Short mmCIF file of C-alpha atoms and ligand atoms in Angstrom, two decimals:
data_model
loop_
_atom_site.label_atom_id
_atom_site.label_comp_id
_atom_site.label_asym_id
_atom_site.label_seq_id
_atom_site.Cartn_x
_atom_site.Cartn_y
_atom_site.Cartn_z
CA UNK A 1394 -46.10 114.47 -38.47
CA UNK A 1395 -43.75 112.12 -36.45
CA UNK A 1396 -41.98 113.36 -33.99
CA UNK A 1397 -38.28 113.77 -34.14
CA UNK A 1398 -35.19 112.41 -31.65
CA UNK A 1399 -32.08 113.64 -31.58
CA UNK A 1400 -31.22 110.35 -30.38
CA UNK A 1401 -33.27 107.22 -30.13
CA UNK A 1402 -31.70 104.88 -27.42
CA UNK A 1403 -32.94 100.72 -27.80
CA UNK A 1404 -32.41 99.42 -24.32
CA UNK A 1405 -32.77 101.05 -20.80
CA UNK A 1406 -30.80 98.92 -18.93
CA UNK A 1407 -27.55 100.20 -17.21
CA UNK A 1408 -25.77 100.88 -20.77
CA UNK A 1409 -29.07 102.60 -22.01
CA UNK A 1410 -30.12 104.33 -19.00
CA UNK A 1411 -26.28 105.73 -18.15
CA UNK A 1412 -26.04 107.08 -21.72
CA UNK A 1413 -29.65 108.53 -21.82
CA UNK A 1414 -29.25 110.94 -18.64
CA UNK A 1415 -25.77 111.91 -19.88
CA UNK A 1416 -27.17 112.63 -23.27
CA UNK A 1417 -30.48 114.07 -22.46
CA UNK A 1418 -28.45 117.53 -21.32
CA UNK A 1419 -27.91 118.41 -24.32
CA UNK A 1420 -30.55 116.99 -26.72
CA UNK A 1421 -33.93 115.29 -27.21
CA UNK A 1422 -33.48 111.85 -26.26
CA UNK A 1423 -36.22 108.82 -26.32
CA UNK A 1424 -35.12 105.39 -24.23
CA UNK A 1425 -37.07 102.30 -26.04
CA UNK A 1426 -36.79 99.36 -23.61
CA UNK A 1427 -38.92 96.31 -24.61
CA UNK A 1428 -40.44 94.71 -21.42
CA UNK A 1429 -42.61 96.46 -18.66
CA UNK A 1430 -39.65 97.96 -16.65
CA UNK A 1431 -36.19 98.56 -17.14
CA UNK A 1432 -33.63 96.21 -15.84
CA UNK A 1433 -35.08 93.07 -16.22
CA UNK A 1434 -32.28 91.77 -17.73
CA UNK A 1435 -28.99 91.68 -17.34
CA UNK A 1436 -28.75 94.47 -15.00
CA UNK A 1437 -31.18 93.34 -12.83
CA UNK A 1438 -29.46 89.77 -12.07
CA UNK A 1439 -25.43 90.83 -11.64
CA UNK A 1440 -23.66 90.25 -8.54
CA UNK A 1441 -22.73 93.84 -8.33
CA UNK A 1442 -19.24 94.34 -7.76
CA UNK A 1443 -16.79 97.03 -8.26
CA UNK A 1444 -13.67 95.26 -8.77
CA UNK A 1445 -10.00 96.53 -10.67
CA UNK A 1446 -9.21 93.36 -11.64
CA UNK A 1447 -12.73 91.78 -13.17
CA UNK A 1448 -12.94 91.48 -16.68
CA UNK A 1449 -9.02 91.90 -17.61
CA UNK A 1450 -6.62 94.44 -17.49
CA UNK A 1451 -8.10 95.61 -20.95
CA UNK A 1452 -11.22 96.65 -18.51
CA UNK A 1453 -9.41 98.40 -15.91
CA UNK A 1454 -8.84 102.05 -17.33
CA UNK A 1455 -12.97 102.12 -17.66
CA UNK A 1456 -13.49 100.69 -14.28
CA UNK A 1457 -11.10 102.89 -12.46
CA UNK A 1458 -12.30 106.08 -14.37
CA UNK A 1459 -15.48 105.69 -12.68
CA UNK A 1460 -14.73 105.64 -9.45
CA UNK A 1461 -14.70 109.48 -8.72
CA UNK A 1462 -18.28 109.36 -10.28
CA UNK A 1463 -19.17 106.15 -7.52
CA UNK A 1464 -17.57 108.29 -5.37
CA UNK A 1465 -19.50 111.47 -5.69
CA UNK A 1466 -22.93 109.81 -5.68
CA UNK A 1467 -22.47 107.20 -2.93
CA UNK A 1468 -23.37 103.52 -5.08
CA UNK A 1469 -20.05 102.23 -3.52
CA UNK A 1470 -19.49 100.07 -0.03
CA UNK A 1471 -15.99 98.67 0.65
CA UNK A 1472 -15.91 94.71 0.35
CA UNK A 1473 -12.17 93.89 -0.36
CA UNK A 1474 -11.60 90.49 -2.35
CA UNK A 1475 -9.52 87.61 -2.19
CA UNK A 1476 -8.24 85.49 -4.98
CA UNK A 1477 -7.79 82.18 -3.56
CA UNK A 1478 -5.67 78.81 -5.14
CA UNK A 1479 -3.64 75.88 -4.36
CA UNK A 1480 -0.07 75.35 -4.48
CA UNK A 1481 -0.27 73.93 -8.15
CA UNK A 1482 -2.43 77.60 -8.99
CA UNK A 1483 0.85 79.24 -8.24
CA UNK A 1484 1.75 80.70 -12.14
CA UNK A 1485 -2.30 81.64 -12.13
CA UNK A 1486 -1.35 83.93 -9.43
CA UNK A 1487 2.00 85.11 -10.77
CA UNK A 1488 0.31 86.12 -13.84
CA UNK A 1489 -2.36 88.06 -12.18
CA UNK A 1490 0.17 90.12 -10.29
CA UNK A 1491 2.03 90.76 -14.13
CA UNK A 1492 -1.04 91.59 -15.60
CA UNK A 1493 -1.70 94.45 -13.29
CA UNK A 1494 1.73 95.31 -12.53
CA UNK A 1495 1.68 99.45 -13.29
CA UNK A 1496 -2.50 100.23 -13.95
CA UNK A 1497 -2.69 101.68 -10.26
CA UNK A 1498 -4.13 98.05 -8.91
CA UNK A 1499 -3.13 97.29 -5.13
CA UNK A 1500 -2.35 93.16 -4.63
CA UNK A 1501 -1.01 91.83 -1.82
CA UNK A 1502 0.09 88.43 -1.20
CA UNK A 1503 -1.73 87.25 2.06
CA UNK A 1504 -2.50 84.03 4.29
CA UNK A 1505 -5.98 83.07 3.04
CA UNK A 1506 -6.89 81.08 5.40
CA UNK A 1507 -6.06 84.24 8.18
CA UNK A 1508 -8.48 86.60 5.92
CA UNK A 1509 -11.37 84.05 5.51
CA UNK A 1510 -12.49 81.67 8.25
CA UNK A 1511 -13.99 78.29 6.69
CA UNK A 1512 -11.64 78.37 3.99
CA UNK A 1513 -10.01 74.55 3.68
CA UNK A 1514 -6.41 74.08 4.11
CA UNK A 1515 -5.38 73.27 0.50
CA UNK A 1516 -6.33 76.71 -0.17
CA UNK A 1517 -2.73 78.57 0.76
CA UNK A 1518 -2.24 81.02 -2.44
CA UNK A 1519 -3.72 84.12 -1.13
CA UNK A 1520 -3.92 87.67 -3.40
CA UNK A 1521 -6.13 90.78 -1.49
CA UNK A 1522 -7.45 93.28 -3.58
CA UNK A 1523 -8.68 95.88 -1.06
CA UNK A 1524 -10.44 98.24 -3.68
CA UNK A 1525 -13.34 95.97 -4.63
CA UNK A 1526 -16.33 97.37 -3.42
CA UNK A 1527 -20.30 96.41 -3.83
CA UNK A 1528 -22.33 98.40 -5.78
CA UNK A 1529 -25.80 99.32 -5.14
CA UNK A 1530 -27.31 98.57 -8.82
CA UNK A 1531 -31.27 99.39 -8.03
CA UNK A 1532 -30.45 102.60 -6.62
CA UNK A 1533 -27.55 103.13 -9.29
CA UNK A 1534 -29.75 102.55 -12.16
CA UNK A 1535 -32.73 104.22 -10.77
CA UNK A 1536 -30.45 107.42 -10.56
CA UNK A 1537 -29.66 107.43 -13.92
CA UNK A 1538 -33.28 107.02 -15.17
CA UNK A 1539 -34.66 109.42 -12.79
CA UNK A 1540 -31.79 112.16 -14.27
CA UNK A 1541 -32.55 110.83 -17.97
CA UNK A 1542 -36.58 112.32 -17.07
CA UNK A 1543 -35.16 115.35 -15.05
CA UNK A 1544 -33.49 116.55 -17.97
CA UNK A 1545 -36.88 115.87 -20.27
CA UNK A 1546 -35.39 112.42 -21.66
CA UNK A 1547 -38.49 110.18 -22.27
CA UNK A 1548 -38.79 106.58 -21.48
CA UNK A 1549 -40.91 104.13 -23.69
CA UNK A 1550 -41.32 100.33 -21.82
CA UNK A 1551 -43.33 97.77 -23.29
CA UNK A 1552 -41.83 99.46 -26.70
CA UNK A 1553 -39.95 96.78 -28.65
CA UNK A 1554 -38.15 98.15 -32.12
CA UNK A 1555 -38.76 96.03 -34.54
CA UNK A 1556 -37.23 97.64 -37.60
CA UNK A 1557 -35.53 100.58 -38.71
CA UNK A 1558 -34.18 102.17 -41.78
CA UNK A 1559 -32.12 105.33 -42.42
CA UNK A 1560 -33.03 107.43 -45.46
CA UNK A 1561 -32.50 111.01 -45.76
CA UNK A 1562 -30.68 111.74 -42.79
CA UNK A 1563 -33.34 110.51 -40.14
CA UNK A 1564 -33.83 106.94 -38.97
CA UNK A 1565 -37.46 105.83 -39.22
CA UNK A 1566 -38.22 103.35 -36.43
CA UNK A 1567 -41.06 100.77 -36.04
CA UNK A 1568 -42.30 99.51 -32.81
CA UNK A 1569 -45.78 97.69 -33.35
CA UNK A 1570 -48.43 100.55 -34.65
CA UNK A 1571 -45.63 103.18 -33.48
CA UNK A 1572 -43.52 105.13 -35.74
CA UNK A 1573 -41.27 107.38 -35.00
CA UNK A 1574 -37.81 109.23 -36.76
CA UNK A 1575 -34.70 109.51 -35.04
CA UNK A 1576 -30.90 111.42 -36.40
CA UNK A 1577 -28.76 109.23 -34.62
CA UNK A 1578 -29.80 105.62 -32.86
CA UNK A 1579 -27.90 104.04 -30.19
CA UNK A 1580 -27.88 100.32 -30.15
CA UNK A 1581 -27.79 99.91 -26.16
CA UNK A 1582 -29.48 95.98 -26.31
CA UNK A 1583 -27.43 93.97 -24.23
CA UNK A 1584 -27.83 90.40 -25.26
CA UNK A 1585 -29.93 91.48 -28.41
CA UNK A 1586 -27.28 94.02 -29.80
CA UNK A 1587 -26.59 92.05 -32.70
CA UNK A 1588 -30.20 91.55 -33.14
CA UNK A 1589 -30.99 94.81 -33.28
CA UNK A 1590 -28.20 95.51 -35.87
CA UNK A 1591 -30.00 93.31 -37.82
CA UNK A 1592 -33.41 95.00 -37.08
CA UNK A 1593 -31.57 98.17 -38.35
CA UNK A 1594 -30.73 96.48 -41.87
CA UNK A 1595 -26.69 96.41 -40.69
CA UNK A 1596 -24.49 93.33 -40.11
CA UNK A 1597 -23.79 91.82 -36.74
CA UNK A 1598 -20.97 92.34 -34.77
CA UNK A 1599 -20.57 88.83 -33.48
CA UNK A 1600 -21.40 89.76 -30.34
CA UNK A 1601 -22.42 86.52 -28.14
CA UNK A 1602 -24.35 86.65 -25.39
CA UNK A 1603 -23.05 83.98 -22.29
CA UNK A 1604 -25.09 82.47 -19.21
CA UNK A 1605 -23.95 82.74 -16.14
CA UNK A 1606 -26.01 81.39 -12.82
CA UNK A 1607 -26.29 82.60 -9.29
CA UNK A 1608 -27.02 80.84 -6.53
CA UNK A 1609 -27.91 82.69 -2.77
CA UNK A 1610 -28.54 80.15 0.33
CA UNK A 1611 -28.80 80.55 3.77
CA UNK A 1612 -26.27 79.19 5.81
CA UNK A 1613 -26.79 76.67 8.67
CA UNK A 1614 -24.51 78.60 11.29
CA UNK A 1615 -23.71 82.27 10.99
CA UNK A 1616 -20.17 83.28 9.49
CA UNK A 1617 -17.78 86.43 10.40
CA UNK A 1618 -19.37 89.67 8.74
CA UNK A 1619 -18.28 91.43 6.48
CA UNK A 1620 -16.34 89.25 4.84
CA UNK A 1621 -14.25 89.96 0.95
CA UNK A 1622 -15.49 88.44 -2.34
CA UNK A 1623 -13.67 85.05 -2.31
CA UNK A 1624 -12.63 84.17 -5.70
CA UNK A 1625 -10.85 80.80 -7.63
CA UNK A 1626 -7.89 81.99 -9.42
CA UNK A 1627 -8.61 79.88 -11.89
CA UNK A 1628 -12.04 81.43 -12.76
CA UNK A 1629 -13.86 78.51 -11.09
CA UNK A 1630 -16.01 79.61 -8.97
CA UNK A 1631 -16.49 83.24 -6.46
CA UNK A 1632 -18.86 83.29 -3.12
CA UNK A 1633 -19.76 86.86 -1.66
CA UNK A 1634 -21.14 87.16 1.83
CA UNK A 1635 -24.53 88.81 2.49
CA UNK A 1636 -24.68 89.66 6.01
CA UNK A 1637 -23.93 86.79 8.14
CA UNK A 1638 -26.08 83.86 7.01
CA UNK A 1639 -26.53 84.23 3.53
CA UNK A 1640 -23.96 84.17 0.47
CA UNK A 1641 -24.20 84.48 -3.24
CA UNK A 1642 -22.02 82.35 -5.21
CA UNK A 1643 -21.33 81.15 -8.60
CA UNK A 1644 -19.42 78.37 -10.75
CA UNK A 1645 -18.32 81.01 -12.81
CA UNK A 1646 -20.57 79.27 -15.75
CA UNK A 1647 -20.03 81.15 -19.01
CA UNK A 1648 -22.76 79.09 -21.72
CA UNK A 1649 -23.13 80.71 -24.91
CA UNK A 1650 -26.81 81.28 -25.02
CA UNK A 1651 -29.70 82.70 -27.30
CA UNK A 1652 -30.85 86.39 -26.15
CA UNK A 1653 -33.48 85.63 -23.86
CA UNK A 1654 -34.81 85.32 -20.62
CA UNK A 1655 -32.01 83.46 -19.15
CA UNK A 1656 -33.00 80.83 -16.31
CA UNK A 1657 -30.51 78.59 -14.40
CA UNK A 1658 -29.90 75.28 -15.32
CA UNK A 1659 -29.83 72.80 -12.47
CA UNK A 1660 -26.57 71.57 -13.82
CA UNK A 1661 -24.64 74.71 -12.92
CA UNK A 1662 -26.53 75.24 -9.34
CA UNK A 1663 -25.22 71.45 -8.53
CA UNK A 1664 -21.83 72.65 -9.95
CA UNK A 1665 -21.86 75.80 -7.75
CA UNK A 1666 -22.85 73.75 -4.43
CA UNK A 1667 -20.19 71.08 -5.29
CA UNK A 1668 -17.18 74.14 -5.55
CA UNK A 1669 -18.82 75.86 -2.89
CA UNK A 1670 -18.02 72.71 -0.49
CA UNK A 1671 -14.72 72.18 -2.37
CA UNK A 1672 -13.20 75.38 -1.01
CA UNK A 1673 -15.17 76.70 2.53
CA UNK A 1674 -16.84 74.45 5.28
CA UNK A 1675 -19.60 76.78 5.38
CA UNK A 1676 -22.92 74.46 5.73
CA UNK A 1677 -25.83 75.66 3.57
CA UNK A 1678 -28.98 75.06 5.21
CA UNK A 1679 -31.08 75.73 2.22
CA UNK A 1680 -30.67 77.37 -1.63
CA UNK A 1681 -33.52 80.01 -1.17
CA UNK A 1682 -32.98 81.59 -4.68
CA UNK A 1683 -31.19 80.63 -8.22
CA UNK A 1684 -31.11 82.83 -10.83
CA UNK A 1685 -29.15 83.51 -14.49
CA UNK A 1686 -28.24 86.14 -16.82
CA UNK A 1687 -26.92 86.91 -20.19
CA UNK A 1688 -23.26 88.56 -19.94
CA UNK A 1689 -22.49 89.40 -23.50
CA UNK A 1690 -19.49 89.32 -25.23
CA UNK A 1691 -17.39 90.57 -28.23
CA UNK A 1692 -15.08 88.27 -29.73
CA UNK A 1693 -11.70 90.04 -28.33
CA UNK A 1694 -13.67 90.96 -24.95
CA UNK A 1695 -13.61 94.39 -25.43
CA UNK A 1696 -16.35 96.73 -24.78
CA UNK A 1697 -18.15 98.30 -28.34
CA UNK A 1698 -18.36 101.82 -28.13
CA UNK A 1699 -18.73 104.04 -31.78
CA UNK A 1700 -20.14 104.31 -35.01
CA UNK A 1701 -21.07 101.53 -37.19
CA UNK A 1702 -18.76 101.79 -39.95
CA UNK A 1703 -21.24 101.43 -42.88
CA UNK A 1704 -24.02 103.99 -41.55
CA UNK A 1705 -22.61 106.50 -38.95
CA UNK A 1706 -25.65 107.71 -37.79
CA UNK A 1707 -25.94 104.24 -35.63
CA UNK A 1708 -24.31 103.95 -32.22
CA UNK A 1709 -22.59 100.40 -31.11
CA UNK A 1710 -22.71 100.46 -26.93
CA UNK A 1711 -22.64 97.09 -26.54
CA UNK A 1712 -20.65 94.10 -25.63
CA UNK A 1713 -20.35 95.19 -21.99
CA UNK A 1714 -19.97 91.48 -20.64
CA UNK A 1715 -19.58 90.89 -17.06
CA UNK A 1716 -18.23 94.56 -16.42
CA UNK A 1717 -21.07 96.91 -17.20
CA UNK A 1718 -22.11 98.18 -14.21
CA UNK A 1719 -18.54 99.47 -12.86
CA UNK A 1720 -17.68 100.66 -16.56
CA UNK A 1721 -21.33 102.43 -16.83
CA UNK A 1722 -19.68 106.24 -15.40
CA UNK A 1723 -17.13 106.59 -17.28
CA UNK A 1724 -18.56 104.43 -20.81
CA UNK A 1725 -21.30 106.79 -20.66
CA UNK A 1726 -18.98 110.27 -20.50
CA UNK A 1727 -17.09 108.30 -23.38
CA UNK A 1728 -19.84 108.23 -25.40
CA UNK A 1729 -21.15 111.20 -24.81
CA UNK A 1730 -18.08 113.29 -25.77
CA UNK A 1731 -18.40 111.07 -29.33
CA UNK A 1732 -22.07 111.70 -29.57
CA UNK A 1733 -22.10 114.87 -29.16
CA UNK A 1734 -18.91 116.38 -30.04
CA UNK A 1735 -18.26 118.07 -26.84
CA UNK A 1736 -14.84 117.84 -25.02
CA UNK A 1737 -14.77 114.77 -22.79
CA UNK A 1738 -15.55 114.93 -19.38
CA UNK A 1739 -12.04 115.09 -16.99
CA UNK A 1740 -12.71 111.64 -15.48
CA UNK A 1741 -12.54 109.93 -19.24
CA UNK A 1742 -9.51 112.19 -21.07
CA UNK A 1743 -6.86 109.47 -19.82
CA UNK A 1744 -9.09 106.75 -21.71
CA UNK A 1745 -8.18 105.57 -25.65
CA UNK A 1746 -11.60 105.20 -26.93
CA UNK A 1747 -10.04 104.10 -30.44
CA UNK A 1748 -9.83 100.21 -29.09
CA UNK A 1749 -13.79 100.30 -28.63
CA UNK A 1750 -14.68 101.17 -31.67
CA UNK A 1751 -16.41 98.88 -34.16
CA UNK A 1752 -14.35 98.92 -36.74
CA UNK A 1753 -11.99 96.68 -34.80
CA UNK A 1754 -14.41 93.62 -35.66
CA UNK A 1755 -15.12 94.22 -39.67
CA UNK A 1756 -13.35 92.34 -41.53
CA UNK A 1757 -11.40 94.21 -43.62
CA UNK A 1758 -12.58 94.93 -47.48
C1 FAD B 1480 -24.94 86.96 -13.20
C2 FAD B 1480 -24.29 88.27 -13.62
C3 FAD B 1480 -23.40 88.89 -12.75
C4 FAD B 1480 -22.83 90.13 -13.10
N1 FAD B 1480 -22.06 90.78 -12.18
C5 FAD B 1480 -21.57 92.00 -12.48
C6 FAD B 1480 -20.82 92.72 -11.50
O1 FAD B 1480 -20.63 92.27 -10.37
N2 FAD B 1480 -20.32 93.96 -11.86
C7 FAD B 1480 -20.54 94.50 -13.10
O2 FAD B 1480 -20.04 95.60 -13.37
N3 FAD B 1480 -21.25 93.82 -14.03
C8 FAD B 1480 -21.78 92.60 -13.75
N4 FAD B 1480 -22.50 91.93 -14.69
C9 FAD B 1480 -22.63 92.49 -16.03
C10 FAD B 1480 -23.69 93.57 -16.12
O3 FAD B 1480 -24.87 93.14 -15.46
C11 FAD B 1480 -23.98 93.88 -17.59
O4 FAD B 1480 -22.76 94.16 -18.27
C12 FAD B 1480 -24.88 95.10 -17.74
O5 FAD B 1480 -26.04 94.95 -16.94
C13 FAD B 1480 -25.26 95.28 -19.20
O6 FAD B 1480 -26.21 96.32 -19.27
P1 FAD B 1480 -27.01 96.56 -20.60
O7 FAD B 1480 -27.86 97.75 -20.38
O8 FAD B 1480 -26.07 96.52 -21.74
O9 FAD B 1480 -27.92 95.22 -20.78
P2 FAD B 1480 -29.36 94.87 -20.20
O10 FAD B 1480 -29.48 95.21 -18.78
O11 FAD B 1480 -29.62 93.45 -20.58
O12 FAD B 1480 -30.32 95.84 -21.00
C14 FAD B 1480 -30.58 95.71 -22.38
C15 FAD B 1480 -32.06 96.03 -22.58
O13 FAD B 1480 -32.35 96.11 -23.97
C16 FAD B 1480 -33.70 95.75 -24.14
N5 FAD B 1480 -33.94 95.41 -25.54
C17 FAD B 1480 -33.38 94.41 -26.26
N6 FAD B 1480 -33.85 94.40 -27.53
C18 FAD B 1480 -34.74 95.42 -27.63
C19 FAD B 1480 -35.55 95.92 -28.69
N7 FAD B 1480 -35.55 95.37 -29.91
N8 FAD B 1480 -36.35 97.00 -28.43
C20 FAD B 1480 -36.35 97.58 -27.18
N9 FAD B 1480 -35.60 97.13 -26.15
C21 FAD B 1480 -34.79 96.07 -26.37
C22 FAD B 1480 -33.83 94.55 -23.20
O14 FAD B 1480 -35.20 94.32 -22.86
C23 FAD B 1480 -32.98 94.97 -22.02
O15 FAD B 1480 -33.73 95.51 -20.96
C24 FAD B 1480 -23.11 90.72 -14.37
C25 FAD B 1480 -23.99 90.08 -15.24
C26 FAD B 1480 -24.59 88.88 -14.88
C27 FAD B 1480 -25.58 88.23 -15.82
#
């Protein structure tokens, strides 16, 4: 006999993993995550932020619904951040202001240069948004797997699915020699989430998964600590501060990209130094680690939360881009309450989850 899930879960990052201890109170849940540990991917390489603006004001209900969850289990450290331009980047800021005007996001207009010593003098457009915080990911995710096995969740590594099918109410799921049946399966894949759909005999969503490169150097002379998150209004670039001789920074590359192990291309690390030197006259005495990562996308940017529309019993979380670490709280109550039919949790009853669904990106007929 093969044994039965309530729910089979394909991925155990951050989307998987969040999902799977929520889940795993109420029902029989197996996590399936393809390489030797969990994380590997995407939610092993972000820059781990918490930050109200990131990702669009489409983003921001899900971000600020998890807070009281960051809150409550201590994953949060106050950074601050500061959008940065030049005079001609003056309607980039204006329209950041209207875009949050009324979603509870604090921006003030400030004197850059006053907040952030090193910053060059073009730089005079200044926007603080005190709320952004780091996030501790490691301990974060670990959490989350460690309450998935509390509650008798089971986790699978080295376990790729390679095919499924639904017939007679139960999914039946291949993974090398392995077989196993499922009710419900939850497409948490990251980059491969159209992949899997596929796997699963269903159509894609057109869900694209985008490189993006980090770059972390040590700095010749040491720099005021702590510092905010410096970032280009114009979506050029972002530098955060590690103590006070090391930085992480980005040129905010966004390559559409295979799923796969993403590396970074010496291109964008040359492009990162070049902005880096463009807006701060920090020195960097050496690049001691570059690394990439798949941020994946829908086409309107939106998170994919729900049903498939032609089989039910399959679960779209998907899509979560560059925001699914401080969306992962309150995605995973959303999904829960859908999952399981229980009344949403308090934090999540303000949300809409209609505008995640699926159905959204079907064509219609
Ligand atoms: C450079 C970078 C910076 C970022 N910065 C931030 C940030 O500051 N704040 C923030 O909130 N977010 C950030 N993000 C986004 C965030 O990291 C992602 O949204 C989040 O990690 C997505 O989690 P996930 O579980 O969906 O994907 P992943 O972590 O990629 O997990 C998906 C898993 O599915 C597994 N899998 C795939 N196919 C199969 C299969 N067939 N069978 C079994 N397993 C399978 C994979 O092995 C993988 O482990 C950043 C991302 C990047 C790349």
């Amino acid at each position: 006999m093969l044994p039965i899930y309530d729910f089979v879960i394909v991925g155990a990052g951050m989307a998987g993993a969040s999902l799977g201890a929520e889940l795993s109170t109420f029902s029989r849940v197996l996590l399936l995550e393809a390489e030797d540990m969990p994380g590997y991917h995407a939610t092993g390489r972000s820059a781990a932020f918490w930050s109200e603006t990131y990702g669009g004001a489409g983003i921001t209900p899900l971000t600020i619904a998890s807070k009281p969850w960051f809150d409550r289990n201590g994953f949060l450290a106050g950074r601050g951040k500061l959008h940065i331009g030049c005079s001609k980047d003056a309607p980039l800021r204006d329209a950041l202001e209207s875009a949050f005007a009324g979603l509870g996001v604090t921006l003030d207009r400030v004197e850059p240069g006053q907040r952030v010593p090193g910053l060059l003098p073009e730089w005079t457009l200044g926007i603080a948004e005190p709320g952004c915080a780091d996030i501790d990911v490691a301990a974060m995710h670990h959490f989350y797997l460690a309450q998935a096995r509390r509650n008798g969740a089971e986790l699978r590594c080295r376990a790729t699915l390679e095919q499924a099918r639904f017939n007679s109410g139960l999914w039946k799921l291949r993974m090398g020699q392995d077989m196993i049946l499922a009710r419900t399966l939850v497409n948490a894949a990251g980059a491969w989430a159209d992949n899997v759909a596929e796997r699963c005999g269903l159509a894609p969503l057109g869900i694209i998964p985008y490189r993006r490169t980090m770059v972390q150097a040590r700095l010749a002379r040491p720099i005021a600590h702590p510092l905010p998150l410096v970032i280009a209004l114009d979506g050029s670039f972002y530098v955060k501060s590690e103590g006070s001789n090391r930085i992480w920074f980005t040129p905010h590359d966004e390559t559409a990209s295979p799923a796969c192990d993403a590396m970074p291309e010496e291109m964008a690390v040359a492009q990162a130094m070049a902005r880096l030197e463009a807006t701060l006259d920090w020195r960097v005495a050496r690049i001691e680690r570059r690394w990439a990562g798949l941020r994946s996308f829908a086409p309107d940017r939106l998170p994919v939360y729900g049903y498939d529309t032609d089989v039910p019993s399959f679960y779209w979380f998907a899509g979560q881009g560059g925001f699914g670490i401080q969306t992962a709280p309150a995605a995973a109550k959303l999904a829960l309450a859908e999952l399981t039919g229980t009344t949403p949790d308090p934090m999540v009853v303000a949300l809409n989850p209609v505008q995640y669904r699926p159905e959204r990106l079907r064509a219609p007929g």
